[in-house]
Structures are given as C-alpha cells and as structure tokens.
Amino acid sequence: MASKSYFDLIVTFIFFVSLVPHLVFGSSRSHFLPNKASGSRVTRMNGICGSAVTVHGYMCEEYDVTTDDGYILSLQRIPGGLGGGNGLNRQPVVLQHGLFVDGMTWLMNSPQQSLAMILADNGFDVWISNLRGTRYSLRHVFLHPLHPQFWDWTWDELVTHDLQSVIEYVYGQTGQKIHYVGHSMGTLIALASLSEALQIDKIKSAALLSPIAYLSHVTAPFSGAKGPPVITSIEYNPAGVDANNYLKLVCANPALNCFDFLSAFTGKNCCLNQSIIEFYLNNEPQSTSTRNLDHFGQMTTSNDVLSTYDFGGFNTLHYGQIQPPTYDLTKIPTNFPLFLSYGGQDKLSVPQDVVTLLDKLKLHDKDKLQVQYIEEYAHLDFIIGVNAKDIVYNQVIQFFRSHN
C-alpha cells in the first residue's frame, strides 16, 4: 500500500511538472498573439522551395515565422505563376496541411496537378504553412526537439499559436484579407479558430477539404486511443521504432489490409498513381506529439462534442473548471464564406461525421456555404489525386473568386 502511494505521488509530481508551462503562461485558450507576428525571409538551399517549386520554374521564397510561444515555423511563398506577375496585386491564399504531413503535401504531383502551383497560375499569392514538429519546423527559440517540453502540445496550440501566427504574418506582409485552404487537421484548426473568432477579421473565406471536427465514426487505427490522459508529451515519429511496433499491433487486426496501409488508414483512394504513392511515402509521414494523438483519440469518444484536450482530474488546474472548454462551431459567423468538400470512401473525414458538422452549420447563410460530396474520393485524393484539379481545385478557385 505504501509503495503504491509512493508511485502515485511520483506520477502526480510528473504530471504537475508537465503542466508548469501552462500554469505559468496561462492556458492555450487565453494566450493570444501580440499585435504583430515576428518573422523574416530566409535563404534555405534545401528547403521546400528548392526541392519542389523553383525546379519547375516558379518563383519561391522561404520565411521563418516565430509563434508567440517560441516555435519557429517554416513558411513558403509562391508569389506568381509561370506567366509572371507578383504577389503585390494578387489575392493571398494560405495552404494548411494535416496530420503526419507537411507543406510538401501541396506540391507532390506535377505543377499541372498540384494545388499550390494551380493557384499561383490562376493569379493567387500562395503561402504554404508548416506546423510545429514537422521537418522544416523543428525549431524553437530555446527548446531543443529532444526536450519533452518541445512536444508538449495538441492541436489546441496549433489553433491559438501556429495558425494565428501564420495568418497574422501573411496579412502583415500582403495587407490583404486571406483565402484559406485546409486539409484534414488543417480544417479542424480552422473551424476551431473561426468559432473562437481568432483573426477572423483577416480571413476572407475558407475551403475545407476532408473536413474534420467530429470523429465518432472513425475506424482508423488511432481511433482506439482510450484511457487516462498522456502525462508527459513526447515526439511520435510514424517512421520510427515505436511506429513499427504500433503497425504490428494494427496489422494483427484481420479487418485491416496492411499491405495497403494508406487505404487502411485513409480509406480506399480512387485516384492515386503508383509513382505518387511512392513519392508520398518518401516524403511523409512527419512527426507529431503523443499528446496530440491522444487528443484525437479523445475526439473519437466525445459524443460529437468538440473540446479542448481533456486533462482529466487536472482540468481545474489547467482550465479553472472540471470539464475541458468546448469549441462551439455554431458561433462561426453565418455570413463567413465556407466551402466544404468530402468523400464517400474517407475513413478519417467520415461522411456521417461530416453530416454532424453540417448540422452545426445549418443556420449558415445559403449563399455563403458551398458543399461538395464526391462518392469515390477518400482522404488523400483531395491532395494528391491525379484528377483533383478538375473535380475539386477548379471549384475552390471559382469559390474564391466569387468571394473576392
């Protein structure tokens, strides 16, 4: 009995230590940006610009943006298309990737099939965001990636720090309100941000591909995450040893086809060619935090309530209340232009869960909400599908132009 009490005391102490940054600086719900996000243009020989943009003849600029909690994010700008022009007279668009990927996700197909280049060729000033923890955003003003505190975050912090910093910086550089494109987790943080009215005065419209807000019907492998909250957060590297052990557990489930793990996780993508799959797997997946994965696991059992991370018995310390605060998506302004596109084969943005999201938006102005359903599409078709330009991207461009 004494040893058990001693163990509990140690666990409690570790949990308190993990909360120190939040207790000192305040919770992520109340920690907002200063008036200006800091950043600068940089030279990066082996960055996304050099490896995936300028090689095709496009202009590309690399930037570093520092969030108000110290993370240094990599940001790329494609200010013009092959036909010339520059960002000064172009409408800015921010592209935000999802979980386990980075900004390369928008550049993996040919220039004629990749959304970033397509937007640039259609007169937009394109900005590509890379969230904390991904390969080009593994930096902090004083924390090293090997330090556990570097990974002490969930998508809550992406809402209140990363996304806001990127929007603030792009707005400061261009002086114009911004169109936004998010995929997967990139849609989740946008919806949460809009519901909290964060930087909404700087965003003109949002196109959400494979939108995620509710995960009650998800059957993807991570959906089984249950139990007590993660005590300390560390890096989760899907390409590492821990991931290989995880995959062995996943593959023990006979219902999953581990010879086609992408389909097992994302759904049966209809429109990927073999070369793009190989290129995708050579560049992805990217790391995230264990606490972030735990947050997604909590979402699968949340009864269609979108909430901040649940610290269990420590919610009062973290939030000042017993239950974690929620994101009320009905508070998204009904006149804010939204484009949602989702697929019938998607195992992450499951159609039943998208219907729940659409129900939250049922009072949205009809001329401000456009919904596209593609029966044959799964999760990755929206970003690397060979026919996404004709089916999805042209619709996005038309939507943006109608709300300029």
PDB file of N, CA, C and O in Angstrom, residues 143-205:
ATOM      1  N   LEU A 143      13.955  25.831 -26.843  1.00  0.00           N
ATOM      2  CA  LEU A 143      13.766  24.403 -26.608  1.00  0.00           C
ATOM      3  C   LEU A 143      14.365  23.586 -27.750  1.00  0.00           C
ATOM      4  O   LEU A 143      14.246  23.947 -28.921  1.00  0.00           O
ATOM      5  N   HIS A 144      15.000  22.462 -27.407  1.00  0.00           N
ATOM      6  CA  HIS A 144      15.529  21.537 -28.400  1.00  0.00           C
ATOM      7  C   HIS A 144      14.486  20.447 -28.650  1.00  0.00           C
ATOM      8  O   HIS A 144      13.775  20.034 -27.725  1.00  0.00           O
ATOM      9  N   PRO A 145      14.368  19.944 -29.887  1.00  0.00           N
ATOM     10  CA  PRO A 145      13.390  18.878 -30.172  1.00  0.00           C
ATOM     11  C   PRO A 145      13.559  17.626 -29.330  1.00  0.00           C
ATOM     12  O   PRO A 145      12.611  16.834 -29.203  1.00  0.00           O
ATOM     13  N   LEU A 146      14.737  17.419 -28.754  1.00  0.00           N
ATOM     14  CA  LEU A 146      14.919  16.264 -27.881  1.00  0.00           C
ATOM     15  C   LEU A 146      14.366  16.498 -26.482  1.00  0.00           C
ATOM     16  O   LEU A 146      14.268  15.564 -25.686  1.00  0.00           O
ATOM     17  N   HIS A 147      13.989  17.741 -26.182  1.00  0.00           N
ATOM     18  CA  HIS A 147      13.416  18.058 -24.868  1.00  0.00           C
ATOM     19  C   HIS A 147      11.913  17.762 -24.893  1.00  0.00           C
ATOM     20  O   HIS A 147      11.203  18.214 -25.792  1.00  0.00           O
ATOM     21  N   PRO A 148      11.408  17.020 -23.915  1.00  0.00           N
ATOM     22  CA  PRO A 148       9.974  16.680 -23.925  1.00  0.00           C
ATOM     23  C   PRO A 148       9.056  17.896 -24.002  1.00  0.00           C
ATOM     24  O   PRO A 148       7.973  17.817 -24.599  1.00  0.00           O
ATOM     25  N   GLN A 149       9.478  19.021 -23.424  1.00  0.00           N
ATOM     26  CA  GLN A 149       8.598  20.196 -23.432  1.00  0.00           C
ATOM     27  C   GLN A 149       8.375  20.718 -24.851  1.00  0.00           C
ATOM     28  O   GLN A 149       7.361  21.364 -25.122  1.00  0.00           O
ATOM     29  N   PHE A 150       9.307  20.427 -25.763  1.00  0.00           N
ATOM     30  CA  PHE A 150       9.124  20.831 -27.159  1.00  0.00           C
ATOM     31  C   PHE A 150       7.856  20.201 -27.738  1.00  0.00           C
ATOM     32  O   PHE A 150       7.212  20.775 -28.632  1.00  0.00           O
ATOM     33  N   TRP A 151       7.492  19.015 -27.236  1.00  0.00           N
ATOM     34  CA  TRP A 151       6.350  18.268 -27.764  1.00  0.00           C
ATOM     35  C   TRP A 151       5.129  18.358 -26.857  1.00  0.00           C
ATOM     36  O   TRP A 151       4.177  17.565 -27.002  1.00  0.00           O
ATOM     37  N   ASP A 152       5.107  19.324 -25.968  1.00  0.00           N
ATOM     38  CA  ASP A 152       4.008  19.470 -25.009  1.00  0.00           C
ATOM     39  C   ASP A 152       2.882  20.309 -25.613  1.00  0.00           C
ATOM     40  O   ASP A 152       2.697  21.475 -25.266  1.00  0.00           O
ATOM     41  N   TRP A 153       2.152  19.720 -26.541  1.00  0.00           N
ATOM     42  CA  TRP A 153       1.072  20.441 -27.210  1.00  0.00           C
ATOM     43  C   TRP A 153       0.107  19.466 -27.887  1.00  0.00           C
ATOM     44  O   TRP A 153       0.426  18.294 -28.106  1.00  0.00           O
ATOM     45  N   THR A 154      -1.065  19.977 -28.203  1.00  0.00           N
ATOM     46  CA  THR A 154      -2.020  19.262 -29.051  1.00  0.00           C
ATOM     47  C   THR A 154      -2.464  20.247 -30.130  1.00  0.00           C
ATOM     48  O   THR A 154      -1.921  21.345 -30.257  1.00  0.00           O
ATOM     49  N   TRP A 155      -3.486  19.872 -30.869  1.00  0.00           N
ATOM     50  CA  TRP A 155      -3.965  20.794 -31.897  1.00  0.00           C
ATOM     51  C   TRP A 155      -4.573  22.055 -31.297  1.00  0.00           C
ATOM     52  O   TRP A 155      -4.767  23.045 -32.019  1.00  0.00           O
ATOM     53  N   ASP A 156      -4.869  22.062 -29.992  1.00  0.00           N
ATOM     54  CA  ASP A 156      -5.297  23.306 -29.345  1.00  0.00           C
ATOM     55  C   ASP A 156      -4.266  24.409 -29.557  1.00  0.00           C
ATOM     56  O   ASP A 156      -4.604  25.560 -29.860  1.00  0.00           O
ATOM     57  N   GLU A 157      -2.984  24.055 -29.372  1.00  0.00           N
ATOM     58  CA  GLU A 157      -1.910  25.044 -29.536  1.00  0.00           C
ATOM     59  C   GLU A 157      -1.723  25.431 -30.999  1.00  0.00           C
ATOM     60  O   GLU A 157      -1.291  26.547 -31.307  1.00  0.00           O
ATOM     61  N   LEU A 158      -2.048  24.529 -31.913  1.00  0.00           N
ATOM     62  CA  LEU A 158      -1.994  24.881 -33.325  1.00  0.00           C
ATOM     63  C   LEU A 158      -3.059  25.925 -33.652  1.00  0.00           C
ATOM     64  O   LEU A 158      -2.852  26.794 -34.509  1.00  0.00           O
ATOM     65  N   VAL A 159      -4.190  25.842 -32.968  1.00  0.00           N
ATOM     66  CA  VAL A 159      -5.261  26.825 -33.140  1.00  0.00           C
ATOM     67  C   VAL A 159      -4.825  28.195 -32.630  1.00  0.00           C
ATOM     68  O   VAL A 159      -4.935  29.208 -33.329  1.00  0.00           O
ATOM     69  N   THR A 160      -4.351  28.233 -31.397  1.00  0.00           N
ATOM     70  CA  THR A 160      -4.115  29.520 -30.744  1.00  0.00           C
ATOM     71  C   THR A 160      -2.740  30.116 -30.988  1.00  0.00           C
ATOM     72  O   THR A 160      -2.520  31.287 -30.703  1.00  0.00           O
ATOM     73  N   HIS A 161      -1.819  29.325 -31.524  1.00  0.00           N
ATOM     74  CA  HIS A 161      -0.468  29.843 -31.750  1.00  0.00           C
ATOM     75  C   HIS A 161      -0.047  29.752 -33.217  1.00  0.00           C
ATOM     76  O   HIS A 161       0.162  30.771 -33.869  1.00  0.00           O
ATOM     77  N   ASP A 162       0.074  28.530 -33.762  1.00  0.00           N
ATOM     78  CA  ASP A 162       0.621  28.373 -35.114  1.00  0.00           C
ATOM     79  C   ASP A 162      -0.253  29.045 -36.168  1.00  0.00           C
ATOM     80  O   ASP A 162       0.228  29.860 -36.967  1.00  0.00           O
ATOM     81  N   LEU A 163      -1.523  28.685 -36.212  1.00  0.00           N
ATOM     82  CA  LEU A 163      -2.401  29.218 -37.245  1.00  0.00           C
ATOM     83  C   LEU A 163      -2.501  30.736 -37.148  1.00  0.00           C
ATOM     84  O   LEU A 163      -2.437  31.446 -38.153  1.00  0.00           O
ATOM     85  N   GLN A 164      -2.637  31.235 -35.924  1.00  0.00           N
ATOM     86  CA  GLN A 164      -2.769  32.678 -35.752  1.00  0.00           C
ATOM     87  C   GLN A 164      -1.502  33.421 -36.172  1.00  0.00           C
ATOM     88  O   GLN A 164      -1.559  34.512 -36.737  1.00  0.00           O
ATOM     89  N   SER A 165      -0.343  32.830 -35.881  1.00  0.00           N
ATOM     90  CA  SER A 165       0.926  33.454 -36.259  1.00  0.00           C
ATOM     91  C   SER A 165       1.065  33.531 -37.770  1.00  0.00           C
ATOM     92  O   SER A 165       1.505  34.548 -38.318  1.00  0.00           O
ATOM     93  N   VAL A 166       0.710  32.433 -38.454  1.00  0.00           N
ATOM     94  CA  VAL A 166       0.812  32.411 -39.912  1.00  0.00           C
ATOM     95  C   VAL A 166      -0.137  33.434 -40.531  1.00  0.00           C
ATOM     96  O   VAL A 166       0.250  34.212 -41.416  1.00  0.00           O
ATOM     97  N   ILE A 167      -1.388  33.453 -40.084  1.00  0.00           N
ATOM     98  CA  ILE A 167      -2.366  34.392 -40.627  1.00  0.00           C
ATOM     99  C   ILE A 167      -1.916  35.829 -40.379  1.00  0.00           C
ATOM    100  O   ILE A 167      -1.963  36.684 -41.276  1.00  0.00           O
ATOM    101  N   GLU A 168      -1.470  36.102 -39.160  1.00  0.00           N
ATOM    102  CA  GLU A 168      -1.024  37.445 -38.810  1.00  0.00           C
ATOM    103  C   GLU A 168       0.145  37.875 -39.688  1.00  0.00           C
ATOM    104  O   GLU A 168       0.198  39.013 -40.168  1.00  0.00           O
ATOM    105  N   TYR A 169       1.083  36.957 -39.906  1.00  0.00           N
ATOM    106  CA  TYR A 169       2.279  37.317 -40.676  1.00  0.00           C
ATOM    107  C   TYR A 169       1.937  37.553 -42.152  1.00  0.00           C
ATOM    108  O   TYR A 169       2.386  38.540 -42.750  1.00  0.00           O
ATOM    109  N   VAL A 170       1.153  36.659 -42.749  1.00  0.00           N
ATOM    110  CA  VAL A 170       0.791  36.813 -44.156  1.00  0.00           C
ATOM    111  C   VAL A 170      -0.018  38.092 -44.350  1.00  0.00           C
ATOM    112  O   VAL A 170       0.197  38.846 -45.319  1.00  0.00           O
ATOM    113  N   TYR A 171      -0.915  38.366 -43.434  1.00  0.00           N
ATOM    114  CA  TYR A 171      -1.710  39.596 -43.523  1.00  0.00           C
ATOM    115  C   TYR A 171      -0.806  40.825 -43.419  1.00  0.00           C
ATOM    116  O   TYR A 171      -0.978  41.804 -44.155  1.00  0.00           O
ATOM    117  N   GLY A 172       0.173  40.760 -42.526  1.00  0.00           N
ATOM    118  CA  GLY A 172       1.097  41.879 -42.371  1.00  0.00           C
ATOM    119  C   GLY A 172       1.956  42.093 -43.600  1.00  0.00           C
ATOM    120  O   GLY A 172       2.300  43.229 -43.947  1.00  0.00           O
ATOM    121  N   GLN A 173       2.321  41.000 -44.293  1.00  0.00           N
ATOM    122  CA  GLN A 173       3.159  41.101 -45.481  1.00  0.00           C
ATOM    123  C   GLN A 173       2.380  41.562 -46.705  1.00  0.00           C
ATOM    124  O   GLN A 173       2.920  42.259 -47.564  1.00  0.00           O
ATOM    125  N   THR A 174       1.119  41.173 -46.805  1.00  0.00           N
ATOM    126  CA  THR A 174       0.344  41.455 -48.013  1.00  0.00           C
ATOM    127  C   THR A 174      -0.627  42.618 -47.854  1.00  0.00           C
ATOM    128  O   THR A 174      -1.009  43.239 -48.851  1.00  0.00           O
ATOM    129  N   GLY A 175      -1.058  42.890 -46.618  1.00  0.00           N
ATOM    130  CA  GLY A 175      -2.033  43.947 -46.395  1.00  0.00           C
ATOM    131  C   GLY A 175      -3.418  43.600 -46.902  1.00  0.00           C
ATOM    132  O   GLY A 175      -4.270  44.482 -47.060  1.00  0.00           O
ATOM    133  N   GLN A 176      -3.663  42.306 -47.165  1.00  0.00           N
ATOM    134  CA  GLN A 176      -4.952  41.876 -47.689  1.00  0.00           C
ATOM    135  C   GLN A 176      -5.534  40.742 -46.856  1.00  0.00           C
ATOM    136  O   GLN A 176      -4.798  39.949 -46.268  1.00  0.00           O
ATOM    137  N   LYS A 177      -6.872  40.672 -46.847  1.00  0.00           N
ATOM    138  CA  LYS A 177      -7.521  39.533 -46.214  1.00  0.00           C
ATOM    139  C   LYS A 177      -7.205  38.273 -47.008  1.00  0.00           C
ATOM    140  O   LYS A 177      -6.971  38.310 -48.216  1.00  0.00           O
ATOM    141  N   ILE A 178      -7.215  37.131 -46.343  1.00  0.00           N
ATOM    142  CA  ILE A 178      -6.625  35.900 -46.858  1.00  0.00           C
ATOM    143  C   ILE A 178      -7.693  34.839 -47.128  1.00  0.00           C
ATOM    144  O   ILE A 178      -8.596  34.617 -46.307  1.00  0.00           O
ATOM    145  N   HIS A 179      -7.577  34.189 -48.271  1.00  0.00           N
ATOM    146  CA  HIS A 179      -8.312  32.952 -48.503  1.00  0.00           C
ATOM    147  C   HIS A 179      -7.520  31.815 -47.850  1.00  0.00           C
ATOM    148  O   HIS A 179      -6.290  31.848 -47.783  1.00  0.00           O
ATOM    149  N   TYR A 180      -8.219  30.791 -47.405  1.00  0.00           N
ATOM    150  CA  TYR A 180      -7.588  29.700 -46.654  1.00  0.00           C
ATOM    151  C   TYR A 180      -8.015  28.369 -47.247  1.00  0.00           C
ATOM    152  O   TYR A 180      -9.199  28.159 -47.556  1.00  0.00           O
ATOM    153  N   VAL A 181      -7.036  27.464 -47.404  1.00  0.00           N
ATOM    154  CA  VAL A 181      -7.339  26.078 -47.781  1.00  0.00           C
ATOM    155  C   VAL A 181      -6.734  25.164 -46.729  1.00  0.00           C
ATOM    156  O   VAL A 181      -5.531  25.228 -46.451  1.00  0.00           O
ATOM    157  N   GLY A 182      -7.554  24.332 -46.128  1.00  0.00           N
ATOM    158  CA  GLY A 182      -7.073  23.357 -45.160  1.00  0.00           C
ATOM    159  C   GLY A 182      -7.454  21.952 -45.575  1.00  0.00           C
ATOM    160  O   GLY A 182      -8.483  21.749 -46.236  1.00  0.00           O
ATOM    161  N   HIS A 183      -6.611  21.002 -45.197  1.00  0.00           N
ATOM    162  CA  HIS A 183      -6.929  19.588 -45.424  1.00  0.00           C
ATOM    163  C   HIS A 183      -6.833  18.860 -44.094  1.00  0.00           C
ATOM    164  O   HIS A 183      -5.892  19.063 -43.326  1.00  0.00           O
ATOM    165  N   SER A 184      -7.843  18.035 -43.780  1.00  0.00           N
ATOM    166  CA  SER A 184      -7.804  17.192 -42.583  1.00  0.00           C
ATOM    167  C   SER A 184      -7.618  18.029 -41.309  1.00  0.00           C
ATOM    168  O   SER A 184      -8.456  18.859 -40.999  1.00  0.00           O
ATOM    169  N   MET A 185      -6.515  17.830 -40.567  1.00  0.00           N
ATOM    170  CA  MET A 185      -6.296  18.610 -39.357  1.00  0.00           C
ATOM    171  C   MET A 185      -6.234  20.099 -39.657  1.00  0.00           C
ATOM    172  O   MET A 185      -6.553  20.932 -38.799  1.00  0.00           O
ATOM    173  N   GLY A 186      -5.850  20.449 -40.886  1.00  0.00           N
ATOM    174  CA  GLY A 186      -5.859  21.853 -41.285  1.00  0.00           C
ATOM    175  C   GLY A 186      -7.255  22.437 -41.316  1.00  0.00           C
ATOM    176  O   GLY A 186      -7.426  23.654 -41.187  1.00  0.00           O
ATOM    177  N   THR A 187      -8.276  21.582 -41.497  1.00  0.00           N
ATOM    178  CA  THR A 187      -9.663  22.067 -41.423  1.00  0.00           C
ATOM    179  C   THR A 187     -10.110  22.174 -39.972  1.00  0.00           C
ATOM    180  O   THR A 187     -10.842  23.084 -39.607  1.00  0.00           O
ATOM    181  N   LEU A 188      -9.674  21.221 -39.153  1.00  0.00           N
ATOM    182  CA  LEU A 188     -10.050  21.209 -37.736  1.00  0.00           C
ATOM    183  C   LEU A 188      -9.602  22.481 -37.037  1.00  0.00           C
ATOM    184  O   LEU A 188     -10.386  23.131 -36.334  1.00  0.00           O
ATOM    185  N   ILE A 189      -8.333  22.865 -37.229  1.00  0.00           N
ATOM    186  CA  ILE A 189      -7.835  24.044 -36.529  1.00  0.00           C
ATOM    187  C   ILE A 189      -8.476  25.312 -37.080  1.00  0.00           C
ATOM    188  O   ILE A 189      -8.644  26.297 -36.348  1.00  0.00           O
ATOM    189  N   ALA A 190      -8.867  25.299 -38.355  1.00  0.00           N
ATOM    190  CA  ALA A 190      -9.553  26.459 -38.918  1.00  0.00           C
ATOM    191  C   ALA A 190     -10.951  26.605 -38.322  1.00  0.00           C
ATOM    192  O   ALA A 190     -11.364  27.709 -37.937  1.00  0.00           O
ATOM    193  N   LEU A 191     -11.689  25.500 -38.242  1.00  0.00           N
ATOM    194  CA  LEU A 191     -13.041  25.551 -37.673  1.00  0.00           C
ATOM    195  C   LEU A 191     -13.009  25.998 -36.220  1.00  0.00           C
ATOM    196  O   LEU A 191     -13.827  26.839 -35.788  1.00  0.00           O
ATOM    197  N   ALA A 192     -12.067  25.437 -35.438  1.00  0.00           N
ATOM    198  CA  ALA A 192     -11.947  25.838 -34.039  1.00  0.00           C
ATOM    199  C   ALA A 192     -11.588  27.317 -33.931  1.00  0.00           C
ATOM    200  O   ALA A 192     -12.137  28.047 -33.095  1.00  0.00           O
ATOM    201  N   SER A 193     -10.682  27.776 -34.773  1.00  0.00           N
ATOM    202  CA  SER A 193     -10.267  29.176 -34.754  1.00  0.00           C
ATOM    203  C   SER A 193     -11.422  30.101 -35.118  1.00  0.00           C
ATOM    204  O   SER A 193     -11.647  31.132 -34.459  1.00  0.00           O
ATOM    205  N   LEU A 194     -12.169  29.748 -36.156  1.00  0.00           N
ATOM    206  CA  LEU A 194     -13.309  30.573 -36.563  1.00  0.00           C
ATOM    207  C   LEU A 194     -14.365  30.637 -35.475  1.00  0.00           C
ATOM    208  O   LEU A 194     -14.993  31.675 -35.254  1.00  0.00           O
ATOM    209  N   SER A 195     -14.571  29.518 -34.761  1.00  0.00           N
ATOM    210  CA  SER A 195     -15.569  29.506 -33.689  1.00  0.00           C
ATOM    211  C   SER A 195     -15.168  30.393 -32.521  1.00  0.00           C
ATOM    212  O   SER A 195     -16.018  30.865 -31.763  1.00  0.00           O
ATOM    213  N   GLU A 196     -13.853  30.629 -32.372  1.00  0.00           N
ATOM    214  CA  GLU A 196     -13.335  31.489 -31.317  1.00  0.00           C
ATOM    215  C   GLU A 196     -13.084  32.908 -31.815  1.00  0.00           C
ATOM    216  O   GLU A 196     -12.590  33.759 -31.065  1.00  0.00           O
ATOM    217  N   ALA A 197     -13.422  33.166 -33.071  1.00  0.00           N
ATOM    218  CA  ALA A 197     -13.247  34.487 -33.691  1.00  0.00           C
ATOM    219  C   ALA A 197     -11.797  34.954 -33.661  1.00  0.00           C
ATOM    220  O   ALA A 197     -11.512  36.146 -33.550  1.00  0.00           O
ATOM    221  N   LEU A 198     -10.842  34.002 -33.788  1.00  0.00           N
ATOM    222  CA  LEU A 198      -9.427  34.345 -33.787  1.00  0.00           C
ATOM    223  C   LEU A 198      -9.001  34.763 -35.186  1.00  0.00           C
ATOM    224  O   LEU A 198      -9.082  33.973 -36.128  1.00  0.00           O
ATOM    225  N   GLN A 199      -8.549  35.988 -35.330  1.00  0.00           N
ATOM    226  CA  GLN A 199      -8.052  36.533 -36.593  1.00  0.00           C
ATOM    227  C   GLN A 199      -9.082  36.471 -37.710  1.00  0.00           C
ATOM    228  O   GLN A 199      -8.726  36.555 -38.899  1.00  0.00           O
ATOM    229  N   ILE A 200     -10.367  36.366 -37.358  1.00  0.00           N
ATOM    230  CA  ILE A 200     -11.386  36.211 -38.393  1.00  0.00           C
ATOM    231  C   ILE A 200     -11.502  37.459 -39.252  1.00  0.00           C
ATOM    232  O   ILE A 200     -11.944  37.403 -40.406  1.00  0.00           O
ATOM    233  N   ASP A 201     -11.071  38.586 -38.718  1.00  0.00           N
ATOM    234  CA  ASP A 201     -11.115  39.828 -39.487  1.00  0.00           C
ATOM    235  C   ASP A 201     -10.057  39.859 -40.586  1.00  0.00           C
ATOM    236  O   ASP A 201     -10.081  40.736 -41.452  1.00  0.00           O
ATOM    237  N   LYS A 202      -9.126  38.891 -40.569  1.00  0.00           N
ATOM    238  CA  LYS A 202      -8.052  38.849 -41.565  1.00  0.00           C
ATOM    239  C   LYS A 202      -8.247  37.720 -42.584  1.00  0.00           C
ATOM    240  O   LYS A 202      -7.417  37.531 -43.464  1.00  0.00           O
ATOM    241  N   ILE A 203      -9.321  36.953 -42.451  1.00  0.00           N
ATOM    242  CA  ILE A 203      -9.575  35.816 -43.340  1.00  0.00           C
ATOM    243  C   ILE A 203     -10.820  36.106 -44.165  1.00  0.00           C
ATOM    244  O   ILE A 203     -11.877  36.464 -43.630  1.00  0.00           O
ATOM    245  N   LYS A 204     -10.702  35.948 -45.468  1.00  0.00           N
ATOM    246  CA  LYS A 204     -11.798  36.275 -46.380  1.00  0.00           C
ATOM    247  C   LYS A 204     -12.749  35.102 -46.567  1.00  0.00           C
ATOM    248  O   LYS A 204     -13.972  35.271 -46.634  1.00  0.00           O
ATOM    249  N   SER A 205     -12.207  33.886 -46.686  1.00  0.00           N
ATOM    250  CA  SER A 205     -13.027  32.690 -46.861  1.00  0.00           C
ATOM    251  C   SER A 205     -12.171  31.472 -46.564  1.00  0.00           C
ATOM    252  O   SER A 205     -10.944  31.575 -46.435  1.00  0.00           O
TER     253      SER A 205
END
